[in-house]
Short mmCIF file of C-alpha atoms in Angstrom, two decimals:
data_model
loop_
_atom_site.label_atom_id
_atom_site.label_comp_id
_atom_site.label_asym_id
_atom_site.label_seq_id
_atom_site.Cartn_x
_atom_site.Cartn_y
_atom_site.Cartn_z
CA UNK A 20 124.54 38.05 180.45
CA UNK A 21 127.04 35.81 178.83
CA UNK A 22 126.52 32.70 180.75
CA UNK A 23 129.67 30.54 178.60
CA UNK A 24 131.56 33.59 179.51
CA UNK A 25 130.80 33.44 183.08
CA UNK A 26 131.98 29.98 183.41
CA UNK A 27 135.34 30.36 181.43
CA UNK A 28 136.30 33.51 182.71
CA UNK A 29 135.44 31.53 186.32
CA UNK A 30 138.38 29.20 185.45
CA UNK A 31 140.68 31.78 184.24
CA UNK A 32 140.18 33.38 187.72
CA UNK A 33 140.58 30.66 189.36
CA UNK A 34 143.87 31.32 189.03
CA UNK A 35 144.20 33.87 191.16
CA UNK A 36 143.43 31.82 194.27
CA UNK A 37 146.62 30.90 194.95
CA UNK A 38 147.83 33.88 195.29
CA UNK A 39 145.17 35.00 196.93
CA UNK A 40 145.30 32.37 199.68
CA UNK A 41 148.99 33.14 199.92
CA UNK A 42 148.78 36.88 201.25
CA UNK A 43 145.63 36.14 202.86
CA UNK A 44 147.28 33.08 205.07
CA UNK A 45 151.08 34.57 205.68
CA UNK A 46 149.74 37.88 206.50
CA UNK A 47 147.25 36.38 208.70
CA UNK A 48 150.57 34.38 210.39
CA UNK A 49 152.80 37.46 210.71
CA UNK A 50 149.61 39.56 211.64
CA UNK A 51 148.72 36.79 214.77
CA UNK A 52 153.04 36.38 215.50
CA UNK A 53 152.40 40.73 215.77
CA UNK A 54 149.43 40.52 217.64
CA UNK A 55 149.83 38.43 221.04
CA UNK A 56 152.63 40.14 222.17
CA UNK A 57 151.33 43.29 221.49
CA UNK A 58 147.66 42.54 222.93
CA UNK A 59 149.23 41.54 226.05
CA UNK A 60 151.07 44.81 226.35
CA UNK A 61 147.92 46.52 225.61
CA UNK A 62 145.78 45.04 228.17
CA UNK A 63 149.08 45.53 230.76
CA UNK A 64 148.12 48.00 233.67
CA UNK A 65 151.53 49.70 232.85
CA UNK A 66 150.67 52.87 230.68
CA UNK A 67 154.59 52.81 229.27
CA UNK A 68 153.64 49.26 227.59
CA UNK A 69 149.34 50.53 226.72
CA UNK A 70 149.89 53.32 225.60
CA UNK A 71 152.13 52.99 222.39
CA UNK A 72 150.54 49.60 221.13
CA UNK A 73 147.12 52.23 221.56
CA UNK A 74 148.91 54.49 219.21
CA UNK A 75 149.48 51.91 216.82
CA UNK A 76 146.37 50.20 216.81
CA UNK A 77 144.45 53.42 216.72
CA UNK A 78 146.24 54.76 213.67
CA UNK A 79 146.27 51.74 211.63
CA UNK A 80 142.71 51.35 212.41
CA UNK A 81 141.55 54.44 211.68
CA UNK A 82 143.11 55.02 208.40
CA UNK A 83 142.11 53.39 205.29
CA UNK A 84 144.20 50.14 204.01
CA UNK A 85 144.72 51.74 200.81
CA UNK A 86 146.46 54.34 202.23
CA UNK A 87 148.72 52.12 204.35
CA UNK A 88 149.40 50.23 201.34
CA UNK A 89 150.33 53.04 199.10
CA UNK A 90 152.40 54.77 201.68
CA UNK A 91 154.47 51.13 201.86
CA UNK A 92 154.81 50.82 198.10
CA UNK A 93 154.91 54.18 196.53
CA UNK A 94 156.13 56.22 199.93
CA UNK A 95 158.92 53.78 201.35
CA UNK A 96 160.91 54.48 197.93
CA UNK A 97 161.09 58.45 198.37
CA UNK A 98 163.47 57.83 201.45
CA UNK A 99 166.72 57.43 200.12
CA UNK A 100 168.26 55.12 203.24
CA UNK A 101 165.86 52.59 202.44
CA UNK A 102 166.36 52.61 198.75
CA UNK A 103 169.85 51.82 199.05
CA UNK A 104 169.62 49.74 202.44
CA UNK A 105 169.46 46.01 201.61
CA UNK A 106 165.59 46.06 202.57
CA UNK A 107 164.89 47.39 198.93
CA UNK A 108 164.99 44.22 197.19
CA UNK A 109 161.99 43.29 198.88
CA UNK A 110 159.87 46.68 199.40
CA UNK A 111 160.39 47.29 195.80
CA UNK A 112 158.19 44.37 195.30
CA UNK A 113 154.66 44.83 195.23
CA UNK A 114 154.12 41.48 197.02
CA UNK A 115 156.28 41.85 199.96
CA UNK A 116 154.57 45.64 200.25
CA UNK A 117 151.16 44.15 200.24
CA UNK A 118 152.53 41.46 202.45
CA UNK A 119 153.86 44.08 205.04
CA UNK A 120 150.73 46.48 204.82
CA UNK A 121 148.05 43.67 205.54
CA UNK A 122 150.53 41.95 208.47
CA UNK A 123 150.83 45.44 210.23
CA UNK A 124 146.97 46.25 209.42
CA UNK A 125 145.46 42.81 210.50
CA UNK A 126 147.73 42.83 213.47
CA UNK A 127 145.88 46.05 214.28
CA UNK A 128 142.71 44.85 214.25
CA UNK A 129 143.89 41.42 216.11
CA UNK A 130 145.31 43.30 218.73
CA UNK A 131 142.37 44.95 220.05
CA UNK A 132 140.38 42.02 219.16
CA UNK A 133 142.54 39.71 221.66
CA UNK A 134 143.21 42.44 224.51
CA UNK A 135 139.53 42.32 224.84
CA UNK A 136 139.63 38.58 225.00
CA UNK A 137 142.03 38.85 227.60
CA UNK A 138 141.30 41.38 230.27
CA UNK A 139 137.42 39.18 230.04
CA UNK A 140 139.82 36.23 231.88
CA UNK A 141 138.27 36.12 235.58
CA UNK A 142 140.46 37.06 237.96
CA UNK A 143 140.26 33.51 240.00
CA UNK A 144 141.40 31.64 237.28
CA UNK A 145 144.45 33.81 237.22
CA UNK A 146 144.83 33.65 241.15
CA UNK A 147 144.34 29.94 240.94
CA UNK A 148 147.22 29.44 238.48
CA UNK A 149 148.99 31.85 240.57
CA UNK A 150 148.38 29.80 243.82
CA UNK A 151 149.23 26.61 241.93
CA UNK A 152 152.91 28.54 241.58
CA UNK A 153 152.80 28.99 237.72
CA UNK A 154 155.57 31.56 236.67
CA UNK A 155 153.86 34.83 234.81
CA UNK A 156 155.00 33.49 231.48
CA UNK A 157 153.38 30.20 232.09
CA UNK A 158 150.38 32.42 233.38
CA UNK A 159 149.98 33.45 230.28
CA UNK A 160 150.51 30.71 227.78
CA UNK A 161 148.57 28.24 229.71
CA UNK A 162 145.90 30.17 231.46
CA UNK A 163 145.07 33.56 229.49
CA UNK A 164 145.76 32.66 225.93
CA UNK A 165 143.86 29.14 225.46
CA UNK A 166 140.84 31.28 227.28
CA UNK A 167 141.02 34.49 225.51
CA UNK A 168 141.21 32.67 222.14
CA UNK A 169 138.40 30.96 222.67
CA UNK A 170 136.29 33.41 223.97
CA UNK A 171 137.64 36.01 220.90
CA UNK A 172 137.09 33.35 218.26
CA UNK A 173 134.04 34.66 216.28
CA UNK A 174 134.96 38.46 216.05
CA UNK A 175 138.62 36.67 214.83
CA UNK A 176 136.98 34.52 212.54
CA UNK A 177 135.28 37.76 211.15
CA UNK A 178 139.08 39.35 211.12
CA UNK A 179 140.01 36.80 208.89
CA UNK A 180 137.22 36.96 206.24
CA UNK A 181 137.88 40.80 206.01
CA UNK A 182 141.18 39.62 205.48
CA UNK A 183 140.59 37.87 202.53
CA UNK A 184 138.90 40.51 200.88
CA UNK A 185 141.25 42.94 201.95
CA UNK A 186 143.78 41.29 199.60
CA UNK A 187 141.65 42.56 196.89
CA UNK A 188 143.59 45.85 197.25
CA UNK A 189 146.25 43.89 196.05
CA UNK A 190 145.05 44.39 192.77
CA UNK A 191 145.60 48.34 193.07
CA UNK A 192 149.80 47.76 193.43
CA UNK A 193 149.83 45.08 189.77
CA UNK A 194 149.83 41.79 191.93
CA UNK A 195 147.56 39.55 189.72
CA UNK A 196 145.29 37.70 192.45
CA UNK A 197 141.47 37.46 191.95
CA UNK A 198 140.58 40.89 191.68
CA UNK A 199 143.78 42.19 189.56
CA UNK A 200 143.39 39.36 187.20
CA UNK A 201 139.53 40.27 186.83
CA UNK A 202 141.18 44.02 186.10
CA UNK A 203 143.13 42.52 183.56
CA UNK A 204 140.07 39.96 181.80
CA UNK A 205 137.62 43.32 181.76
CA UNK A 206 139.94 45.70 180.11
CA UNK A 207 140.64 42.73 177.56
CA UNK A 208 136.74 41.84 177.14
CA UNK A 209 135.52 44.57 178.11
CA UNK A 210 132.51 42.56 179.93
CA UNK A 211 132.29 43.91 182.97
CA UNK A 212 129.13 41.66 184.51
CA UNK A 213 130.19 38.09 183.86
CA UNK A 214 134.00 38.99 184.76
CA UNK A 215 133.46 41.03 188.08
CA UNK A 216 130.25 38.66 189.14
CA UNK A 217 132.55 34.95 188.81
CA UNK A 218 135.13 37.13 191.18
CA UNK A 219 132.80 37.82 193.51
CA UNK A 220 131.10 34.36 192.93
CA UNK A 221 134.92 33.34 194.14
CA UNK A 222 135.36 35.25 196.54
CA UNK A 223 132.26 34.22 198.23
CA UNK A 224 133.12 30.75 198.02
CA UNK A 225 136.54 31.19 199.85
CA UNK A 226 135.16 32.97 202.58
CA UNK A 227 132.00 29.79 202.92
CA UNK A 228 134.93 27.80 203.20
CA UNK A 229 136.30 29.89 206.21
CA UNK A 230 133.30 30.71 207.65
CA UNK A 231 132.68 26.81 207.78
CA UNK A 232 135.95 26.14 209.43
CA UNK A 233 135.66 28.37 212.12
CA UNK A 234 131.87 27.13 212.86
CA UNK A 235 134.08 23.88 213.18
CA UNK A 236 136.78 24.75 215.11
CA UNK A 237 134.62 26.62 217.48
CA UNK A 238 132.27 23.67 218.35
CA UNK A 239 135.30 21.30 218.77
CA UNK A 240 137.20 23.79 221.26
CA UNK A 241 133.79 24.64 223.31
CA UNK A 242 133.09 21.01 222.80
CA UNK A 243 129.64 20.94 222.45
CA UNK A 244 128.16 23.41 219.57
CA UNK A 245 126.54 26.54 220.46
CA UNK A 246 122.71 27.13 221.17
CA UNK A 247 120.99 28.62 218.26
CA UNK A 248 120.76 32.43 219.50
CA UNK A 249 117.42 33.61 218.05
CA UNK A 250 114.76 33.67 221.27
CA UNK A 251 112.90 36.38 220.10
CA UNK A 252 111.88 35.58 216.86
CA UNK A 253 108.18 34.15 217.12
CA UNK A 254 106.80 36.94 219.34
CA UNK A 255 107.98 39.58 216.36
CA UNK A 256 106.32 37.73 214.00
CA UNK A 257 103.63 38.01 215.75
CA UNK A 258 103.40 41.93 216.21
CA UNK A 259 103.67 41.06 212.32
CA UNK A 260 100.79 38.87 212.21
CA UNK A 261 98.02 41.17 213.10
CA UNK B 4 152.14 71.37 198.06
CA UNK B 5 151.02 74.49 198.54
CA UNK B 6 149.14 74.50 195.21
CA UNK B 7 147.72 71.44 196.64
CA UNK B 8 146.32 72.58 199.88
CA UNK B 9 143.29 73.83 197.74
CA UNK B 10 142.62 70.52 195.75
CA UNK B 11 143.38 68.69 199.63
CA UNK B 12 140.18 70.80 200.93
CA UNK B 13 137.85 69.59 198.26
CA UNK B 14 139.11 66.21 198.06
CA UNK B 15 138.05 66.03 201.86
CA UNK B 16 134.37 67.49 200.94
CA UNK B 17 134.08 65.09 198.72
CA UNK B 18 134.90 62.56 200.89
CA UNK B 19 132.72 63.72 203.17
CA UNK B 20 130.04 64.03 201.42
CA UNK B 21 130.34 61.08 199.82
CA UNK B 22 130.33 59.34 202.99
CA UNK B 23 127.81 61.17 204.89
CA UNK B 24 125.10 60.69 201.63
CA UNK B 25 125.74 57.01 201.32
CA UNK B 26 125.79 56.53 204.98
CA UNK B 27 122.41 57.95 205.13
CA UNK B 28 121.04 56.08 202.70
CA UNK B 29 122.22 52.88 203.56
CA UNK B 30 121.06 53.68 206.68
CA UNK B 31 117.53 54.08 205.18
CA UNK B 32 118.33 50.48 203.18
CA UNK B 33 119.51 48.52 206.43
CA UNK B 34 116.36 49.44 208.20
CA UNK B 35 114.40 48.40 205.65
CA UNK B 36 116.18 45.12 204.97
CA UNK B 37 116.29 44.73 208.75
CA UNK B 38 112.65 44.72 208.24
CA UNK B 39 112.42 42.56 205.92
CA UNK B 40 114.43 40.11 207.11
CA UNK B 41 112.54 39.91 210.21
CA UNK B 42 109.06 40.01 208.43
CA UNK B 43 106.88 37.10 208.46
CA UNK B 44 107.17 36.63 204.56
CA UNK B 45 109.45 33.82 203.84
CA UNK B 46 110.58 34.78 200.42
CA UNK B 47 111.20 38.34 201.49
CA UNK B 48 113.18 36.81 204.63
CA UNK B 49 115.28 34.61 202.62
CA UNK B 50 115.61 37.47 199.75
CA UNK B 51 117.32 39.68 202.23
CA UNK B 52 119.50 37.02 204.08
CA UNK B 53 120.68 36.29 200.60
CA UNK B 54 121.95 40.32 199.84
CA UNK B 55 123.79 40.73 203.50
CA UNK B 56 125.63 37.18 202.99
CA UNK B 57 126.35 38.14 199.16
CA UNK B 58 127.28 41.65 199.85
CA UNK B 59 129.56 40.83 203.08
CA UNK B 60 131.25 37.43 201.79
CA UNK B 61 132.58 39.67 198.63
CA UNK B 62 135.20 42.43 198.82
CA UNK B 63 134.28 46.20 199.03
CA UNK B 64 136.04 46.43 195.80
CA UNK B 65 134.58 44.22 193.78
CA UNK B 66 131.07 46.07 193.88
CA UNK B 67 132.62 49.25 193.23
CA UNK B 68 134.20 47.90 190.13
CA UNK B 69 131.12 45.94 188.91
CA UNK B 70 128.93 48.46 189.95
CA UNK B 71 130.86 51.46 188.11
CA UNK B 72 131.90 49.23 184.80
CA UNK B 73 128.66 47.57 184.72
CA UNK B 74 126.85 50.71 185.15
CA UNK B 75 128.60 51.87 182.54
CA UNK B 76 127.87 49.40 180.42
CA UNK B 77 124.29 49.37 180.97
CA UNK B 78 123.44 52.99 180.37
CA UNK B 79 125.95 52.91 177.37
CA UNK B 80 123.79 49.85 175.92
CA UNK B 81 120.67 52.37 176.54
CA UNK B 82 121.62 55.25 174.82
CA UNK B 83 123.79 53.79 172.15
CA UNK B 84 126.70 55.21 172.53
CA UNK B 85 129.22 55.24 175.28
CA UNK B 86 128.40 56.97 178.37
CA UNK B 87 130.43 56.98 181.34
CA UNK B 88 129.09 56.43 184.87
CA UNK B 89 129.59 59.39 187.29
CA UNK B 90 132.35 58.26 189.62
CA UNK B 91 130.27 59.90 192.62
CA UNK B 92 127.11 58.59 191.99
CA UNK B 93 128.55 54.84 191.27
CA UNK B 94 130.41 55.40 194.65
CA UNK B 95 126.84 56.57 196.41
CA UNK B 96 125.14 53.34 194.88
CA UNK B 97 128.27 51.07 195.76
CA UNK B 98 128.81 52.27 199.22
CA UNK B 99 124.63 52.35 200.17
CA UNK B 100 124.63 48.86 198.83
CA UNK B 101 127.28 47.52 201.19
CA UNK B 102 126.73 49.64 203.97
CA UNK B 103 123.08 48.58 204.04
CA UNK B 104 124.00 45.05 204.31
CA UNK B 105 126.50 45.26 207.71
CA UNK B 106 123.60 47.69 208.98
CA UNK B 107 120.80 45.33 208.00
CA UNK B 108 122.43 42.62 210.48
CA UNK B 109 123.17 44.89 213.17
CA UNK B 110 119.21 46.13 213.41
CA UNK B 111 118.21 42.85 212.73
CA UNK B 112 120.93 41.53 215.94
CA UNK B 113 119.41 44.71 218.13
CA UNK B 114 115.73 44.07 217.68
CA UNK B 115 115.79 39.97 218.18
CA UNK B 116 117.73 41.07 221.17
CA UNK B 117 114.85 43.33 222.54
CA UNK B 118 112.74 41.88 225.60
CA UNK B 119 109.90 39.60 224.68
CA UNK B 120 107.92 41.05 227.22
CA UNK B 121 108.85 44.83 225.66
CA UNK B 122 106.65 43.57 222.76
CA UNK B 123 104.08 41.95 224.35
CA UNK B 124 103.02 44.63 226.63
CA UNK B 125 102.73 46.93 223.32
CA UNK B 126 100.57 44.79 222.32
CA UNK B 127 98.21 44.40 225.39
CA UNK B 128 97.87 48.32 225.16
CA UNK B 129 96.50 48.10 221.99
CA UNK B 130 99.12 49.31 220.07
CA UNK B 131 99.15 48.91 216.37
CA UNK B 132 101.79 46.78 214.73
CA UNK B 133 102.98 49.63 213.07
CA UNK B 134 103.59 52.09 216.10
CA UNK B 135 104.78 49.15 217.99
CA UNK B 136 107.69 49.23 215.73
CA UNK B 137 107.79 53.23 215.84
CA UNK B 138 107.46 53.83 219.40
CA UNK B 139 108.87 50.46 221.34
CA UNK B 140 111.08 48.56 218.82
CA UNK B 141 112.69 50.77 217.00
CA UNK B 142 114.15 53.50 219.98
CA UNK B 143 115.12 50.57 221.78
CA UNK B 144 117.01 49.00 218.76
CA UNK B 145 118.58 52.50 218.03
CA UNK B 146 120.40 52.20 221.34
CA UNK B 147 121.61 48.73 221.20
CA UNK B 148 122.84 49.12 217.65
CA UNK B 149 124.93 52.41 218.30
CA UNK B 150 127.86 50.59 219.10
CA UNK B 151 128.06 48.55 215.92
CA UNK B 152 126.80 50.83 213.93
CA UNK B 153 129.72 53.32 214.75
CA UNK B 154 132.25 51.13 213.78
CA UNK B 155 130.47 50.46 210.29
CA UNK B 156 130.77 54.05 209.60
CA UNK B 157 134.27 54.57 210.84
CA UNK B 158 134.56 51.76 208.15
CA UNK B 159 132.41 53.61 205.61
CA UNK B 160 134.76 57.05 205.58
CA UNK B 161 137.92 54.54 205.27
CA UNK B 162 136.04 52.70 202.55
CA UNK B 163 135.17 56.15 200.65
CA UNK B 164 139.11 56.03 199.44
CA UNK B 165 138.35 52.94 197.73
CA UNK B 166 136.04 54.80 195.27
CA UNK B 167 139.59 56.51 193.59
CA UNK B 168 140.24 53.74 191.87
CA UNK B 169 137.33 54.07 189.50
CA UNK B 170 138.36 58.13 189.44
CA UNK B 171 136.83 60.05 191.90
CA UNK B 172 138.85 62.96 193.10
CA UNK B 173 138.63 62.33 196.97
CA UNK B 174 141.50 62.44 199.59
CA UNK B 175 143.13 59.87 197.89
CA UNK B 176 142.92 61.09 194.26
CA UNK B 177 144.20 64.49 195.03
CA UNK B 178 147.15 62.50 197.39
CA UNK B 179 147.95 60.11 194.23
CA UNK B 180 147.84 63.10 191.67
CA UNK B 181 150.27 65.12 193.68
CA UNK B 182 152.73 61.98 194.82
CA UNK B 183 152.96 61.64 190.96
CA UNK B 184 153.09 65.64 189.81
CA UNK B 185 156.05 66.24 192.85
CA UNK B 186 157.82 63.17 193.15
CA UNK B 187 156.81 63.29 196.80
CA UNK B 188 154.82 60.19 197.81
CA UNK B 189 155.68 59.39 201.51
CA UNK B 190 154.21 63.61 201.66
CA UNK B 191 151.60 63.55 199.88
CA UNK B 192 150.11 59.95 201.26
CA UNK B 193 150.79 60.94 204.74
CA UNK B 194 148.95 63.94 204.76
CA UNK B 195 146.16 62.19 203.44
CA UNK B 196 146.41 59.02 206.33
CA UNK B 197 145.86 62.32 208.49
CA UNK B 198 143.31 63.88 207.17
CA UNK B 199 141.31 60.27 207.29
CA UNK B 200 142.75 60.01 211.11
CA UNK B 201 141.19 63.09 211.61
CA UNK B 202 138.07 62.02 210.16
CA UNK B 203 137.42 58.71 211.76
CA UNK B 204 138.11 60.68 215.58
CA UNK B 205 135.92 62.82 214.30
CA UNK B 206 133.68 60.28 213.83
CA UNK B 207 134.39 58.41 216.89
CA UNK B 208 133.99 61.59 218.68
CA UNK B 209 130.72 61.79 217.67
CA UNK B 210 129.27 58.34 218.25
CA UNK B 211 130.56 58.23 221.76
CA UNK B 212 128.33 61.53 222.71
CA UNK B 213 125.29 60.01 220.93
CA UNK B 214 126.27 56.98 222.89
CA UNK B 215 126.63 58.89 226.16
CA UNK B 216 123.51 61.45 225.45
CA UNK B 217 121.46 57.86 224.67
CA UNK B 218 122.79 55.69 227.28
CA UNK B 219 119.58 54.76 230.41
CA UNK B 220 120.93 55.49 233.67
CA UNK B 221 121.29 52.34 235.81
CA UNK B 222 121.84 50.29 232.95
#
């Protein structure tokens, strides 16, 4: 272990943040602009609206990224209306391929991560805002939203650090972000450890700093911070003990 | 893609396999990390936090490729000449290794989330520590971790198509080496997004009758 090598090739990686950060925060905006609309048709009691978004969300979700991303980049090009339809000039670019595969992917995920937020709305909240004469739109945006995100926040914190290291895959279509630039540094140095470990040392730090800012944002919307969930723990040590 | 039907079928075995092996094992490493992470030995506590937050705060792919160039590496350093990693094996290590973390916190979520009182009247029976854990903590655990632990391994088979990259011929490989042979991309890519639909269901299918064939009336 080259420990000089570690820390230079850490700078050199460095930058790759940026681009990392970029895919990982406008996906993460067209995934969520996706995602409400379609959770709310999902949790709808009308099996015309359910019913498709299930299709969708079951087949990007049970398929593996790579695939989706390959079928956008390499796939999208064998049809020859979209080759010569104005669309081109951006699917022929890896970015706006990886861009579309991780929107439609994490919008997935987001959608059944937010229908479950909002069919757990109690029902007298929504009667109250009913009886308070609140049009169904407003229903929605005041009432069910605010709630649902709130209650969905940790699994959707968790949907945005597999985010992030979903745009490792990146890498795979020549889009020079972390992981493709680490590509790159190994087959120049050919030193695999110190070059693949400062990614991941990377990495790591970028999703601390999420992880952190969701821990944040969750005490200040439930305003006080959340018990310490580990009640268990002494009597297991215990059986341990003995 | 006729030709190809043939090289589809073993592609999927491999995938299988691959997934079923290091599923097992990682399995076998989750429990054991669970364990450890739950054991009254600081060090050993802290060791294992510090694998599941390393291993799930850095991307699948980056321990494929470290594992499978470093690995390389290594052994080529030990025989003295270069010696390259099989692509199934480094897939096996990389895949056990990750999948052990995500299972590691699940147990470790299911078990702190057993009733005190479960544990404590195992112990006023007399039970040993050790078949406490065999015959009160861990059946009970099993249950409660079902759920989470089917969507890790509907994760796992999807994450098996990462392992192409560093060569193996899976699913993926065989799609990739036909898209490029026949022109035919969109084909060849879309049959394989089936053939991993079909395996996830599968999958799914599965879980949700251990789930149902598990599940405690009245509960």
């Amino acid at each position: 272990m080259d420990i000089s090598l570690l820390l230079t090739s850490t700078l050199t990686l460095a930058g790759g943040i940026p681009l990392t950060l970029l895919l990982t925060f406008a996906s993460l905006l067209a995934g969520l602009v996706l995602a409400v609309p379609l959770a709310f048709m999902r949790a709808s009691s009308c099996k015309w609206l359910s019913l498709p978004v299930l299709a969708y969300t079951y087949v990007l979700r049970g398929t593996p990224l790579l695939v989706q991303l390959f079928i956008i980049y390499y796939g999208l090009g064998q049809i020859s209306a979209i080759r010569s339809s104005v669309l081109w000039v951006l699917l022929r670019d890896p970015f706006w391929c990886c861009l579309l595969a991780f929107s439609l992917n994490g919008a997935a995920y987001t959608t059944e991560i937010f229908r479950g937020g909002i069919q757990a709305v109690s029902n007298g909240m929504i009667e109250a805002a009913q009886a308070v004469g609140m049009s169904p739109l407003q229903i929605k945006r005041r009432i069910i939203f605010p709630i649902a995100f709130r209650s969905v926040l940790p699994s959707y914190a968790n949907e945005v650090i597999s985010l992030v290291k979903a745009t490792s895959l990146a890498s795979t279509v020549t889009l020079l972000e972390i992981t493709g630039l680490s590509r790159k540094l190994v087959s120049e140095t050919f030193a695999p450890y110190e070059i693949f470990i400062a990614a991941g040392v990377l990495y790591l730090g970028l999703t601390f700093l999420l992880t952190g800012f969701f821990h944040l944002l969750e005490t200040r919307l439930n305003g006080a911070p959340r018990a310490e969930a580990r009640p268990h723990r002494v009597d297991l040590q215990q059986v341990a003990h003995e | 893609m006729d030709g190809f039907a043939v090289q589809f079928v073993s592609g999927l075995k491999t995938t299988v396999l691959l997934a079923l092996v290091s599923g097992v094992l990682g399995m076998a490493l989750g429990l054991l990390a669970a364990a450890g992470r739950l054991s009254r030995w600081r060090a050993v506590s802290l060791l294992v936090g510090f694998y599941t937050t390393i291993i799930r705060g850095v991307p699948e792919l980056i321990i494929i490729l470290l594992i499978y160039f470093g690995g390389t590496v290594a052994i080529s350093a030990f025989f003295g000449r270069y010696v390259e990693v099989n692509a199934f094996l480094a897939g096996v290590v990389s895949l056990t290794v990750v999948f052990g973390a995500y299972a590691a916190e699940i147990f470790r979520g299911a078990v702190l989330s057993i009733p005190a009182g479960q544990i404590e009247a195992a112990r006023s029976l007399g039970l040993h520590p050790w078949q406490t854990w065999l015959l009160v903590i861990l059946p009970q655990m099993l249950r409660i971790a079902l759920p989470a632990l089917a969507n890790q391994s509907i994760s796992l088979v999807k994450e098996t198509s990462l392992i192409s990259i560093v060569g193996l011929t899976d699913i993926m490989r065989v799609a990739a080496i036909g898209a490029g042979s026949l022109r035919a991309p969109l084909t060849f890519y879309l049959a394989a997004s089936a053939l991993y639909l079909a395996l996830t269901s599968l999958a799914l299918l599965i879980f949700n009758r251990l789930e149902r064939h598990f599940a405690v009336p009245g509960r």
